CSV table of N, CA and C in Angstrom, one decimal:
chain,number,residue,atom,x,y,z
A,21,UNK,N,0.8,-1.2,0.0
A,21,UNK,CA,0.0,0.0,0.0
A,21,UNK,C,0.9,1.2,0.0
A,22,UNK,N,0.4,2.1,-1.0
A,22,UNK,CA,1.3,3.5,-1.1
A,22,UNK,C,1.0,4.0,-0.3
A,23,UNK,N,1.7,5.4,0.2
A,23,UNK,CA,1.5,6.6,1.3
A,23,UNK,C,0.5,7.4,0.1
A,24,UNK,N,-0.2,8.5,1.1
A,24,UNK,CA,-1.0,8.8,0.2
A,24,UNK,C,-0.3,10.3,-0.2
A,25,UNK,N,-0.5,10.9,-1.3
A,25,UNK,CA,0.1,11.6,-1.9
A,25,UNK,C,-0.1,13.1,-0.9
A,26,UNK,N,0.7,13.6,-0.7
A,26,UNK,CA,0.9,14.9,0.4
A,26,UNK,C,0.5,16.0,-0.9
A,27,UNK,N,-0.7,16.9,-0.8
A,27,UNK,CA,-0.7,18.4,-1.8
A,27,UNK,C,-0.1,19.1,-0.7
A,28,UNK,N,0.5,20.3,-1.4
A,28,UNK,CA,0.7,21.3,-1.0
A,28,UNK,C,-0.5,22.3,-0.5
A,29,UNK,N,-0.9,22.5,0.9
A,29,UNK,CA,-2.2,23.6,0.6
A,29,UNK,C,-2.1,24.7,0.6
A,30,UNK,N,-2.7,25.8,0.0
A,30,UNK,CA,-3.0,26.9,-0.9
A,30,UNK,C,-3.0,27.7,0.7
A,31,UNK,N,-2.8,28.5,0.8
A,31,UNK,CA,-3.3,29.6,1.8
A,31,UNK,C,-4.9,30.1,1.0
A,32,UNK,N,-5.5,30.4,2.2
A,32,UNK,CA,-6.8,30.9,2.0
A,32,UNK,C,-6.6,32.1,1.7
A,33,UNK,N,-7.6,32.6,0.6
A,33,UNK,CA,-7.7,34.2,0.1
A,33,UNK,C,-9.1,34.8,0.3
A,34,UNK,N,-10.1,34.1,1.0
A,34,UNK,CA,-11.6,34.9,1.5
A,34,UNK,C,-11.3,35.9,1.5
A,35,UNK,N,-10.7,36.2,3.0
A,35,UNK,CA,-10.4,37.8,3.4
A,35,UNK,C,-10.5,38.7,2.5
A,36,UNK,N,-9.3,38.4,1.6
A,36,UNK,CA,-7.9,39.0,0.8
A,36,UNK,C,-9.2,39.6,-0.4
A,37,UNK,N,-9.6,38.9,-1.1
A,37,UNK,CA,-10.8,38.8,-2.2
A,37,UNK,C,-11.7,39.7,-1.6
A,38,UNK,N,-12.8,39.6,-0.3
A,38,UNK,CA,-13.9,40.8,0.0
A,38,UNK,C,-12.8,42.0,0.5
A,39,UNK,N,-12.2,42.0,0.9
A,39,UNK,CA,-11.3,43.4,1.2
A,39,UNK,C,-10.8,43.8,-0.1
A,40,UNK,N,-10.6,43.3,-0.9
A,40,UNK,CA,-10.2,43.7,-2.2
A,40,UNK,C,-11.7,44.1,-3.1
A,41,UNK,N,-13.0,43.4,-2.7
A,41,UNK,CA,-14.1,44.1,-3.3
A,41,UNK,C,-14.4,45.2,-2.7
A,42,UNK,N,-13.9,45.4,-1.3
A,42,UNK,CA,-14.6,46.5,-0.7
A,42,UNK,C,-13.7,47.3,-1.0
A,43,UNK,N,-12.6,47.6,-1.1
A,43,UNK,CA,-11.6,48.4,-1.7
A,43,UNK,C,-12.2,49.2,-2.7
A,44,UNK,N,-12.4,48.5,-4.0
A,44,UNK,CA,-12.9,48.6,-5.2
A,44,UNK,C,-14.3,49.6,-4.8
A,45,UNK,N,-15.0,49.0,-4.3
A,45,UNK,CA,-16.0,49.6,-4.2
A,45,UNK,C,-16.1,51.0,-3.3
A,46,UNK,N,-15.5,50.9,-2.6
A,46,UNK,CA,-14.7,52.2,-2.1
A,46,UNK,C,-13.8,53.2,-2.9
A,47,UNK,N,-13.3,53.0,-3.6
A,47,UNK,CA,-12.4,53.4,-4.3
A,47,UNK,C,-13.6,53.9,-5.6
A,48,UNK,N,-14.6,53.4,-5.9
A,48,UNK,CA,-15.2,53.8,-6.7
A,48,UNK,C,-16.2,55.0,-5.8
A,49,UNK,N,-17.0,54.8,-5.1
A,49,UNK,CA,-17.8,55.6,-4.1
A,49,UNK,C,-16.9,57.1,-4.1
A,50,UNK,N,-15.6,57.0,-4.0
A,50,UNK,CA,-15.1,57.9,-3.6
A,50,UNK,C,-14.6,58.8,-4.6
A,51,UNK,N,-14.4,58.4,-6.2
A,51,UNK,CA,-14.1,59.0,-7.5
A,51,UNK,C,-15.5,59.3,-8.5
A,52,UNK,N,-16.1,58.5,-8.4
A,52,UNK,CA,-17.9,58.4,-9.2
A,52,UNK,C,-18.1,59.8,-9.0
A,53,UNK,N,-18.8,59.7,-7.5
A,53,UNK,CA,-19.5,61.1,-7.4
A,53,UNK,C,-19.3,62.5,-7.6
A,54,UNK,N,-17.9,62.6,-8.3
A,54,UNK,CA,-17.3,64.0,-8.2
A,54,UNK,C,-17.7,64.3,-9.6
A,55,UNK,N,-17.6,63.3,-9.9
A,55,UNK,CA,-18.0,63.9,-11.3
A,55,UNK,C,-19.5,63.0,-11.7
A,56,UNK,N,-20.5,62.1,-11.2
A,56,UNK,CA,-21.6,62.1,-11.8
A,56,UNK,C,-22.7,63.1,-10.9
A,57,UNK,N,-22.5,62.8,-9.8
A,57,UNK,CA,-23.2,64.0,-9.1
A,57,UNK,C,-23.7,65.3,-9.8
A,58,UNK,N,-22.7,66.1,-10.6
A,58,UNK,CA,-22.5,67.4,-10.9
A,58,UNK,C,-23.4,67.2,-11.9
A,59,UNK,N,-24.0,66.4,-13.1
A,59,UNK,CA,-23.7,65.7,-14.0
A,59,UNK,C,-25.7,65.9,-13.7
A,60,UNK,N,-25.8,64.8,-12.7
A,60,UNK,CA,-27.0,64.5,-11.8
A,60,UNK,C,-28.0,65.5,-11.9
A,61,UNK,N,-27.5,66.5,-11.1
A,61,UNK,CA,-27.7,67.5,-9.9
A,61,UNK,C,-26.7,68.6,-10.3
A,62,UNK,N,-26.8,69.1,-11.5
A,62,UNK,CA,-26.6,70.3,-11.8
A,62,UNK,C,-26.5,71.9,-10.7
A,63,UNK,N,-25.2,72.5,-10.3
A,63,UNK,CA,-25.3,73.3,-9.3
A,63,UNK,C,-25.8,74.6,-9.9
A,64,UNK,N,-26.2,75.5,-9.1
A,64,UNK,CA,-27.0,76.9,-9.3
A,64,UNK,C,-25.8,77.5,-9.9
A,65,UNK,N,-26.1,78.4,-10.8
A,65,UNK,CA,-25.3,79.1,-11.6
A,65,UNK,C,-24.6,80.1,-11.0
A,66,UNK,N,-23.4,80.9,-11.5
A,66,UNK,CA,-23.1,81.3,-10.5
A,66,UNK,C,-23.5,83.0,-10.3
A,67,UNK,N,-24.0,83.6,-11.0
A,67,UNK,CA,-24.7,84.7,-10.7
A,67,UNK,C,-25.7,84.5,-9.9
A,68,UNK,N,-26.5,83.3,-9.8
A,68,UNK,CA,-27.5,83.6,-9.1
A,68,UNK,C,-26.7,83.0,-7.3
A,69,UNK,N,-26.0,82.4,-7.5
A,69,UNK,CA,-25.1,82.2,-5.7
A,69,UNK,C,-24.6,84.1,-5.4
A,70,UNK,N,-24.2,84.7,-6.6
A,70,UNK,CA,-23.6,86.0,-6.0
A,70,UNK,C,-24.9,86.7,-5.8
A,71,UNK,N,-25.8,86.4,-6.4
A,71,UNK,CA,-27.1,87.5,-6.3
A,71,UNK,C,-27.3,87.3,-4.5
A,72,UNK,N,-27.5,86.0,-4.8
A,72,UNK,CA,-28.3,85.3,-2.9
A,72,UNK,C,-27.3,85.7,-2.1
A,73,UNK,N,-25.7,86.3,-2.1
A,73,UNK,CA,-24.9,86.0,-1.2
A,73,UNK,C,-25.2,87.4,-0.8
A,74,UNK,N,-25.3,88.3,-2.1
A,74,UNK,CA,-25.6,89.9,-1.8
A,74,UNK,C,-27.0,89.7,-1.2
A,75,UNK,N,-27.8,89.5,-1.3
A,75,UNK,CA,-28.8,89.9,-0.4
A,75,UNK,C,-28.9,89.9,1.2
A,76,UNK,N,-27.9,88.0,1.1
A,76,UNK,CA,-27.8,87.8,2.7
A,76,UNK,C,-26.8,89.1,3.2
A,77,UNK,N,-26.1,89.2,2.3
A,77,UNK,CA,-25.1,90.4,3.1
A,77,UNK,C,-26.1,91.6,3.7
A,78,UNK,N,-26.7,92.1,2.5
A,78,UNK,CA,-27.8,93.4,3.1
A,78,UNK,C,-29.0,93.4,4.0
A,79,UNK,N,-29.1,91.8,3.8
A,79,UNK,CA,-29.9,91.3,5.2
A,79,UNK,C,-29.1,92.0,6.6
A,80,UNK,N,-28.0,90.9,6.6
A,80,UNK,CA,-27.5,91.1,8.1
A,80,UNK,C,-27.1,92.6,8.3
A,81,UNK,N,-26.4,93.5,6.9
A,81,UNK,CA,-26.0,94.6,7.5
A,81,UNK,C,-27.4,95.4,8.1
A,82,UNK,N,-28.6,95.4,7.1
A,82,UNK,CA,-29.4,96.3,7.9
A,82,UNK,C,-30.0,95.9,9.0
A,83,UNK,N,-30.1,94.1,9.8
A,83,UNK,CA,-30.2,93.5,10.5
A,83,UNK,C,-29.6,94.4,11.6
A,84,UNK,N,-27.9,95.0,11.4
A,84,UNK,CA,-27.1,95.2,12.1
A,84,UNK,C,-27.3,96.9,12.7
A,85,UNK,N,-28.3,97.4,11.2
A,85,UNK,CA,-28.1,98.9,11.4
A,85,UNK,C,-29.4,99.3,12.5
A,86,UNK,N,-30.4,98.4,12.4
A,86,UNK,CA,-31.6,98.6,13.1
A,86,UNK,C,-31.4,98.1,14.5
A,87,UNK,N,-30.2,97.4,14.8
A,87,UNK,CA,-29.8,96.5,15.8
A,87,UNK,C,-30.7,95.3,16.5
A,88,UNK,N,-31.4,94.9,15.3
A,88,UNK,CA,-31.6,93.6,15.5
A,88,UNK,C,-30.7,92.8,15.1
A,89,UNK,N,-31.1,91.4,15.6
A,89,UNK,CA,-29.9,90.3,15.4
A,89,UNK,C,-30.7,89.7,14.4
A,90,UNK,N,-29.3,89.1,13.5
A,90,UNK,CA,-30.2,89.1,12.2
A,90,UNK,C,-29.9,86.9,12.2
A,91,UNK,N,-31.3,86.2,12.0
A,91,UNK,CA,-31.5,85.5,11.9
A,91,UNK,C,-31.3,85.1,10.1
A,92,UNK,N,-30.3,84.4,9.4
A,92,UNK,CA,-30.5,83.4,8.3
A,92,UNK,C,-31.7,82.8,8.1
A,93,UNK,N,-31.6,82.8,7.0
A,93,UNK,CA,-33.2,81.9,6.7
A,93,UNK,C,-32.3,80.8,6.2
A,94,UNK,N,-33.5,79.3,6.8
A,94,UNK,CA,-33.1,77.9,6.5
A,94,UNK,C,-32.8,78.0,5.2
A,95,UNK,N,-31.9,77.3,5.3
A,95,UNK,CA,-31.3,76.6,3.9
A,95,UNK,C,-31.1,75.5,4.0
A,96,UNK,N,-32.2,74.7,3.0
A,96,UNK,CA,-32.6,72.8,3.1
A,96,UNK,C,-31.4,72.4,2.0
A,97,UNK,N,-30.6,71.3,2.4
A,97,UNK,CA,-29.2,71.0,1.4
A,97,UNK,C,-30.5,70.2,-0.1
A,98,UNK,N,-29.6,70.5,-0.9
A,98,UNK,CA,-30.0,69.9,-2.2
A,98,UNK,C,-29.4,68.8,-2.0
A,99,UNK,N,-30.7,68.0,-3.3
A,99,UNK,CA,-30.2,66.1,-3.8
A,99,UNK,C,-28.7,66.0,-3.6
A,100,UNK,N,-28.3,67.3,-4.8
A,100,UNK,CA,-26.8,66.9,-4.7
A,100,UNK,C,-25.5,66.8,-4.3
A,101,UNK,N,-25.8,68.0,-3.0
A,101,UNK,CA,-24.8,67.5,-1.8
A,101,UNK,C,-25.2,66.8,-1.0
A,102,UNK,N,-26.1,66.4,-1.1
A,102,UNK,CA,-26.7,64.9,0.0
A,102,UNK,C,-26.4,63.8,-0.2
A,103,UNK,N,-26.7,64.2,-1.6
A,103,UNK,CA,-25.9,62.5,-2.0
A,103,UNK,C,-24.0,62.5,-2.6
A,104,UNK,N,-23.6,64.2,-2.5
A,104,UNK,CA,-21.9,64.1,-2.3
A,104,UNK,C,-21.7,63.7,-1.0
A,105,UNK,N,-22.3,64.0,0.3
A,105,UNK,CA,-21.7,63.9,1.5
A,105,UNK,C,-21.8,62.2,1.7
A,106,UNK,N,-23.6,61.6,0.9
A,106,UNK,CA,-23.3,60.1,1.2
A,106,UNK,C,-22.1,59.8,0.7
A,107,UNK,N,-21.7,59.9,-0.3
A,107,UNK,CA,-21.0,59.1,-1.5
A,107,UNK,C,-19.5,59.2,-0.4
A,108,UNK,N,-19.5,60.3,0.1
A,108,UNK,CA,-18.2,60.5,1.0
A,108,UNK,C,-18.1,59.5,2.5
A,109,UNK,N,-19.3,59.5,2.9
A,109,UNK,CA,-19.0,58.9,3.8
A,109,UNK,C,-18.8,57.6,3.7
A,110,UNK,N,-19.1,57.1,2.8
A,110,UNK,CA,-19.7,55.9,2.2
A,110,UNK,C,-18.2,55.1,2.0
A,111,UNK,N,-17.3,56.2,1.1
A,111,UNK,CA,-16.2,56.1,0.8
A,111,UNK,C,-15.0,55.8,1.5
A,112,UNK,N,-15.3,56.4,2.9
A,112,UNK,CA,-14.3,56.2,3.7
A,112,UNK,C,-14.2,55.0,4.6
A,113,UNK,N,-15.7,55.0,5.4
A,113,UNK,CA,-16.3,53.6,5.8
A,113,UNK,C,-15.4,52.8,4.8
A,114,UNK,N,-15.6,52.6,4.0
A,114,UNK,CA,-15.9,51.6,2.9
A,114,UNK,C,-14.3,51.2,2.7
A,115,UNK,N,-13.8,52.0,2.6
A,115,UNK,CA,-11.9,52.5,2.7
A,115,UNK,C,-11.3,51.7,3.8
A,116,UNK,N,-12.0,52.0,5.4
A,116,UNK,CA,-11.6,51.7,6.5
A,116,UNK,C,-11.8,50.3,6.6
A,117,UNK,N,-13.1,49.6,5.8
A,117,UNK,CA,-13.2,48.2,5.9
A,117,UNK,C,-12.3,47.3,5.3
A,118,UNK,N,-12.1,48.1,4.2
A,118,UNK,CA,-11.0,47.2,2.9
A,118,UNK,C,-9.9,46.9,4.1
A,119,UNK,N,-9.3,47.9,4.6
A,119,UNK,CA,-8.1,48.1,5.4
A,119,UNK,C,-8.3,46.8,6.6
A,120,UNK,N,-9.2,47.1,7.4
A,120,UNK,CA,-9.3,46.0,8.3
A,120,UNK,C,-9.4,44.7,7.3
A,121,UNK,N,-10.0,44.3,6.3
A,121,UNK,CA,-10.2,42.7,5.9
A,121,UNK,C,-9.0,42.7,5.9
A,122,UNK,N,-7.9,43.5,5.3
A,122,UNK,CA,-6.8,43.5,4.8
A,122,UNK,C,-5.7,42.8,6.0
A,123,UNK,N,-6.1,43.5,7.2
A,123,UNK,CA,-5.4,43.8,8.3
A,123,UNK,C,-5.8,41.9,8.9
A,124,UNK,N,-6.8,41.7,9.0
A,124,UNK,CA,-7.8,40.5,9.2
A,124,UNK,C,-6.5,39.1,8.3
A,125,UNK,N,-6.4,39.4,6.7
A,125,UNK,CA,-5.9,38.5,6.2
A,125,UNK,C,-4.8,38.3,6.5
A,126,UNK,N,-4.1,38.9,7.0
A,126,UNK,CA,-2.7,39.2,7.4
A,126,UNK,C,-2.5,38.3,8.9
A,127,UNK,N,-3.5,38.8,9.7
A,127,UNK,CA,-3.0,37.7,10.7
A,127,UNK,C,-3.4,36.4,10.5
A,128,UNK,N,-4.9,36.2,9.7
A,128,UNK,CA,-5.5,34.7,9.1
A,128,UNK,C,-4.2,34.1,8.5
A,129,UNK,N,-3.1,34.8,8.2
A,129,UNK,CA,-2.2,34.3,7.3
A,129,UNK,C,-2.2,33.8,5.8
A,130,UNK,N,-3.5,34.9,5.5
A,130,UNK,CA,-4.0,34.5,4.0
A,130,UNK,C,-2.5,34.7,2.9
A,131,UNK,N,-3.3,35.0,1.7
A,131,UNK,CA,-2.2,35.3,0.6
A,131,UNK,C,-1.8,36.6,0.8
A,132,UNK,N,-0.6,37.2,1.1
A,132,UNK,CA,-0.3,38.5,0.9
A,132,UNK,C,-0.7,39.6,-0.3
A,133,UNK,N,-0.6,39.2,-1.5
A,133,UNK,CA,-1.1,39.6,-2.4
A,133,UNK,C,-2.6,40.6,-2.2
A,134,UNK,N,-3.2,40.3,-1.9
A,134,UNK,CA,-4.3,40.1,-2.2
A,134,UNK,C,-4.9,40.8,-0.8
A,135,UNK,N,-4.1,40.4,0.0
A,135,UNK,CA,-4.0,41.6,1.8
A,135,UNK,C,-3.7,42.9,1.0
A,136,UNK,N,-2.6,43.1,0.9
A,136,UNK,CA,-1.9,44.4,0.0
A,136,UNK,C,-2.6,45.4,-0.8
A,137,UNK,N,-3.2,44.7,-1.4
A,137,UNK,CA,-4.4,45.2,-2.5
A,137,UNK,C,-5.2,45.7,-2.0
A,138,UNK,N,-5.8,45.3,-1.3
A,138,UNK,CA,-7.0,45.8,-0.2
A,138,UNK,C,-6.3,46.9,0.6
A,139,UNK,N,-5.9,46.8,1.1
A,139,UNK,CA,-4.9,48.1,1.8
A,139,UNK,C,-5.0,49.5,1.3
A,140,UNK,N,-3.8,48.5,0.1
A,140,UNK,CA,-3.7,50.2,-1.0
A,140,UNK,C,-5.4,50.7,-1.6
A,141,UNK,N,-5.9,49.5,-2.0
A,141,UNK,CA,-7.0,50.5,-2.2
A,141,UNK,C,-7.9,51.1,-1.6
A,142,UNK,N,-8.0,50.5,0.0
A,142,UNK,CA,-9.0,51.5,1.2
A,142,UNK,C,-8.0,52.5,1.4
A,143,UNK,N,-7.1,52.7,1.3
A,143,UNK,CA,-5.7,53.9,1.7
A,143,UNK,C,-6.0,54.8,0.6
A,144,UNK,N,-6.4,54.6,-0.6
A,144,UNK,CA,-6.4,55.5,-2.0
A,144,UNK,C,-7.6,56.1,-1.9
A,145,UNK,N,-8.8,55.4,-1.1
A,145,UNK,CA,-9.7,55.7,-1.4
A,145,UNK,C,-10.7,57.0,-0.1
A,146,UNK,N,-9.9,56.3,0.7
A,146,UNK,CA,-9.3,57.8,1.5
A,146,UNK,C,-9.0,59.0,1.5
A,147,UNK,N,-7.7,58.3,0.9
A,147,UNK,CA,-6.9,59.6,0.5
A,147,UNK,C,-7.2,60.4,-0.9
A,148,UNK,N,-8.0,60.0,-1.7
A,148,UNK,CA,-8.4,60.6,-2.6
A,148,UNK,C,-9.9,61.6,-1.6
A,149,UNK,N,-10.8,61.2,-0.5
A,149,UNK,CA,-11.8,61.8,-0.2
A,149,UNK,C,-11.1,63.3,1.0
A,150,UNK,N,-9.9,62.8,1.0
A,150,UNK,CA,-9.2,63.6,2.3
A,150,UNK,C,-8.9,64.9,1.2
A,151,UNK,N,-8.2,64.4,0.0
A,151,UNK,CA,-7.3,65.3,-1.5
A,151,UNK,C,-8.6,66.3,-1.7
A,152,UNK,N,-9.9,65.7,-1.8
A,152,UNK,CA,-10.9,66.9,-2.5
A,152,UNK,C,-11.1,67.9,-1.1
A,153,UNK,N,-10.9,67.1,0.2
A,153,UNK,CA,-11.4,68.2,1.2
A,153,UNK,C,-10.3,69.4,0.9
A,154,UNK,N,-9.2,68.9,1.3
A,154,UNK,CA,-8.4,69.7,1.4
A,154,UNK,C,-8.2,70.9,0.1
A,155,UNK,N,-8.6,70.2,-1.5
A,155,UNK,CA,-8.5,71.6,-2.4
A,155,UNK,C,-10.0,72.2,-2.0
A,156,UNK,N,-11.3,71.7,-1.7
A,156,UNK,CA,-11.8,72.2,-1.4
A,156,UNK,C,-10.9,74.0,-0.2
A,157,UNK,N,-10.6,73.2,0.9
A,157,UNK,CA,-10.1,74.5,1.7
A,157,UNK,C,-9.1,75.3,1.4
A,158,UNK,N,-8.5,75.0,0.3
A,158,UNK,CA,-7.5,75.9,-0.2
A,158,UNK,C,-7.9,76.5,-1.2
A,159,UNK,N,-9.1,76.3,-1.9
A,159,UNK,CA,-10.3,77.8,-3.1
A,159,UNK,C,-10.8,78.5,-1.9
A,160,UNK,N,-11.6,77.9,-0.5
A,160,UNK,CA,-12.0,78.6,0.4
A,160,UNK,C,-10.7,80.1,1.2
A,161,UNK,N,-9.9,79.2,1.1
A,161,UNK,CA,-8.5,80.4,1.9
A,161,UNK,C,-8.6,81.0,0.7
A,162,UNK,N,-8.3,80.9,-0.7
A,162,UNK,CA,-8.0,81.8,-1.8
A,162,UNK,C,-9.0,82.6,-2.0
A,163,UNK,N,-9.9,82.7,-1.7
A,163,UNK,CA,-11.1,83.2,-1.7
A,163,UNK,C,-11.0,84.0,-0.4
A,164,UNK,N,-11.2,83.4,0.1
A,164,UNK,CA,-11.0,84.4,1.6
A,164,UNK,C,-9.9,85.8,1.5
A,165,UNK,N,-8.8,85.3,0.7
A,165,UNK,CA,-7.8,86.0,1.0
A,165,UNK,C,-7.5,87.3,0.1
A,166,UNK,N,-8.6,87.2,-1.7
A,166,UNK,CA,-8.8,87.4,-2.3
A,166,UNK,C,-9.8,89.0,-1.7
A,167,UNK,N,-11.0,88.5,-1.3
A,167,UNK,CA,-11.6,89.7,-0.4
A,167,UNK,C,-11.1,90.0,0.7
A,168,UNK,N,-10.8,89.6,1.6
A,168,UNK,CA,-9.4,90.3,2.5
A,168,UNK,C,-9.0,91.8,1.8
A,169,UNK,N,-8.2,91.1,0.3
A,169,UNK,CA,-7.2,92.5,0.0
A,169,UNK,C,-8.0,93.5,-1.0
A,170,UNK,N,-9.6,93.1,-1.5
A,170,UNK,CA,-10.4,93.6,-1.7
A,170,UNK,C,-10.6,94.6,-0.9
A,171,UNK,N,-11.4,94.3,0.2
A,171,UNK,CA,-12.0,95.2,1.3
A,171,UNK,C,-10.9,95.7,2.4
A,172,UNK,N,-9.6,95.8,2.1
A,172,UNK,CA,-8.5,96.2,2.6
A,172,UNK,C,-8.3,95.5,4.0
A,173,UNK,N,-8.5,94.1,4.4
A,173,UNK,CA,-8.4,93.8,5.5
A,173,UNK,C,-7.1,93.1,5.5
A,174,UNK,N,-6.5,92.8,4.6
A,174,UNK,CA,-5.1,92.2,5.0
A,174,UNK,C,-4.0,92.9,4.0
């Protein structure tokens, strides 16, 4: 009677594979919306944002001249940043999970490959949602800084 033939076993790649879908899917959550959103949900043009910003302005100043305290009127967010801020949060969750299955395959001792993958792509997908905040706040400072030297405050 022969010995029975010894395979070599495969390390498992479950983990490695849903952390690599959730990557993916993350990684898309987090690039899709910047550009179908706008696409969607078309934003207000921009004369009409300067028209409304001047009014609020002449709101509050005469608010200020009568010395009442000047109350804003509600402003309900549109479809479209409602469903930018899902898509964002959605994205990073989604980022943070990749990262743990990732983190998960690693000690299961799955295939590295495939750990890796998942990583980089909750890490990209992140850091691609971190990249728009941040140009977001640097049009806001250039902007800011722009009327500053307008109205001679800096």
């Amino acid at each position: 009677m022969s010995a029975p033939a010894l395979r070599p076993t495969l390390p498992s790649r479950r983990l490695g594979i849903i952390g690599s879908i959730v990557g993916v899917l993350a990684l898309m959550a987090a690039v899709l919306p910047h550009w179908v959103v706008p696409m969607v949900f078309p934003p207000p043009p921009a004369d009409q944002v300067i028209v409304d910003t001047g009014h609020r302005i002449k709101d509050r100043l005469m608010a200020r001249v009568k010395g009442v305290e000047y109350q804003a009127p509600k402003v309900e967010k549109s479809a479209g940043r409602s469903w930018s801020e899902t898509a964002s949060a959605t994205a990073i969750s989604l980022g943070l999970l990749a990262i743990l299955l990732s983190v998960l395959s690693l000690i299961f001792r799955e295939e590295r490959l495939l750990a890796g993958v998942a990583a980089v792509l909750g890490t990209g997908a992140i850091a691609i949602e971190i990249s728009f905040v941040m140009i977001g706040a640097l049009i806001l400072i250039a902007i800011l800084y722009v009327v500053g030297n307008i109205i001679g405050l800096l």
